[in-house]
mmCIF file of C-alpha atoms in Angstrom:
data_model
loop_
_atom_site.group_PDB
_atom_site.id
_atom_site.type_symbol
_atom_site.label_atom_id
_atom_site.label_comp_id
_atom_site.label_asym_id
_atom_site.label_seq_id
_atom_site.Cartn_x
_atom_site.Cartn_y
_atom_site.Cartn_z
ATOM 1 C CA MET F 772 3.064 -4.399 -14.849
ATOM 2 C CA PRO F 773 0.363 -1.674 -14.063
ATOM 3 C CA GLU F 774 -1.742 -2.170 -10.844
ATOM 4 C CA ILE F 775 -5.488 -1.781 -11.002
ATOM 5 C CA GLU F 776 -6.687 -0.215 -7.775
ATOM 6 C CA ARG F 777 -10.341 -0.573 -6.783
ATOM 7 C CA LYS F 778 -12.395 0.725 -3.999
ATOM 8 C CA PHE F 779 -15.611 -0.357 -2.667
ATOM 9 C CA ARG F 780 -18.175 1.070 0.078
ATOM 10 C CA LEU F 781 -19.542 -1.193 2.324
ATOM 11 C CA THR F 782 -22.980 -0.643 4.300
ATOM 12 C CA ARG F 783 -21.339 -2.876 7.212
ATOM 13 C CA VAL F 784 -18.135 -4.432 8.181
ATOM 14 C CA PRO F 785 -18.102 -8.178 7.439
ATOM 15 C CA SER F 786 -18.024 -10.048 10.877
ATOM 16 C CA ASP F 787 -15.503 -12.606 9.716
ATOM 17 C CA LEU F 788 -12.709 -10.355 9.230
ATOM 18 C CA GLY F 789 -10.877 -11.128 12.454
ATOM 19 C CA PRO F 790 -8.948 -8.800 14.749
ATOM 20 C CA GLY F 791 -6.480 -7.446 12.165
ATOM 21 C CA SER F 792 -2.995 -6.311 13.040
ATOM 22 C CA PRO F 793 -1.259 -3.102 13.682
ATOM 23 C CA LEU F 794 0.654 -1.556 10.519
ATOM 24 C CA ARG F 795 3.172 1.379 10.560
ATOM 25 C CA GLN F 796 3.620 3.491 7.537
ATOM 26 C CA ALA F 797 5.555 6.498 6.438
ATOM 27 C CA TYR F 798 5.797 8.447 3.186
ATOM 28 C CA VAL F 799 9.538 9.087 2.449
ATOM 29 C CA ALA F 800 8.997 11.069 -0.730
ATOM 30 C CA CYS F 801 6.011 12.407 -2.780
ATOM 31 C CA GLU F 802 6.996 14.411 -5.844
ATOM 32 C CA GLY F 803 4.514 14.615 -8.932
ATOM 33 C CA GLU F 804 3.114 11.137 -9.633
ATOM 34 C CA VAL F 805 5.781 9.527 -7.745
ATOM 35 C CA GLU F 806 5.355 8.242 -4.155
ATOM 36 C CA VAL F 807 7.950 6.325 -1.940
ATOM 37 C CA ARG F 808 6.631 4.908 1.267
ATOM 38 C CA VAL F 809 7.895 2.332 3.936
ATOM 39 C CA ARG F 810 5.371 -0.111 5.830
ATOM 40 C CA SER F 811 5.995 -2.349 8.515
ATOM 41 C CA ASP F 812 3.900 -4.948 10.402
ATOM 42 C CA GLY F 813 6.559 -5.700 12.944
ATOM 43 C CA SER F 814 8.057 -8.723 11.197
ATOM 44 C CA ARG F 815 7.944 -7.539 7.536
ATOM 45 C CA HIS F 816 9.321 -4.383 6.165
ATOM 46 C CA VAL F 817 8.652 -3.398 2.699
ATOM 47 C CA ILE F 818 9.583 -0.221 0.693
ATOM 48 C CA THR F 819 7.161 0.706 -2.172
ATOM 49 C CA VAL F 820 7.462 3.102 -5.291
ATOM 50 C CA LYS F 821 4.221 4.022 -6.789
ATOM 51 C CA GLY F 822 4.208 5.939 -10.233
ATOM 52 C CA GLY F 823 1.143 7.378 -11.744
ATOM 53 C CA ARG F 824 -2.273 8.127 -10.716
ATOM 54 C CA GLY F 825 -5.940 6.949 -11.113
ATOM 55 C CA ARG F 826 -7.117 3.507 -11.975
ATOM 56 C CA TYR F 827 -3.841 2.271 -13.714
ATOM 57 C CA HIS F 828 -0.330 2.916 -12.138
ATOM 58 C CA ALA F 829 2.816 1.243 -11.618
ATOM 59 C CA LYS F 830 3.866 -0.275 -8.226
ATOM 60 C CA VAL F 831 7.196 -1.902 -7.135
ATOM 61 C CA GLU F 832 7.618 -3.398 -3.633
ATOM 62 C CA THR F 833 10.841 -4.629 -2.095
ATOM 63 C CA ASP F 834 11.427 -6.109 0.996
ATOM 64 C CA ILE F 835 13.937 -4.399 3.509
ATOM 65 C CA SER F 836 15.408 -5.070 6.914
ATOM 66 C CA ALA F 837 14.406 -3.467 10.016
ATOM 67 C CA GLU F 838 17.562 -1.555 10.146
ATOM 68 C CA ASP F 839 16.967 0.054 6.882
#
């Protein structure tokens, strides 16, 4: 299913966002309109494949182990 990506500009950061959490990210491959990346918040590790550009594009995410 295509993903619709939207971006917004804010005049200020909302005060109720909370502290957030660190996130590690690396791009494994980028070729043409396809990107493969790995993200980890320390407890969850995800590999993502994105294809296409612009407002509509396909995205598939799969959980992986920390060792992977």
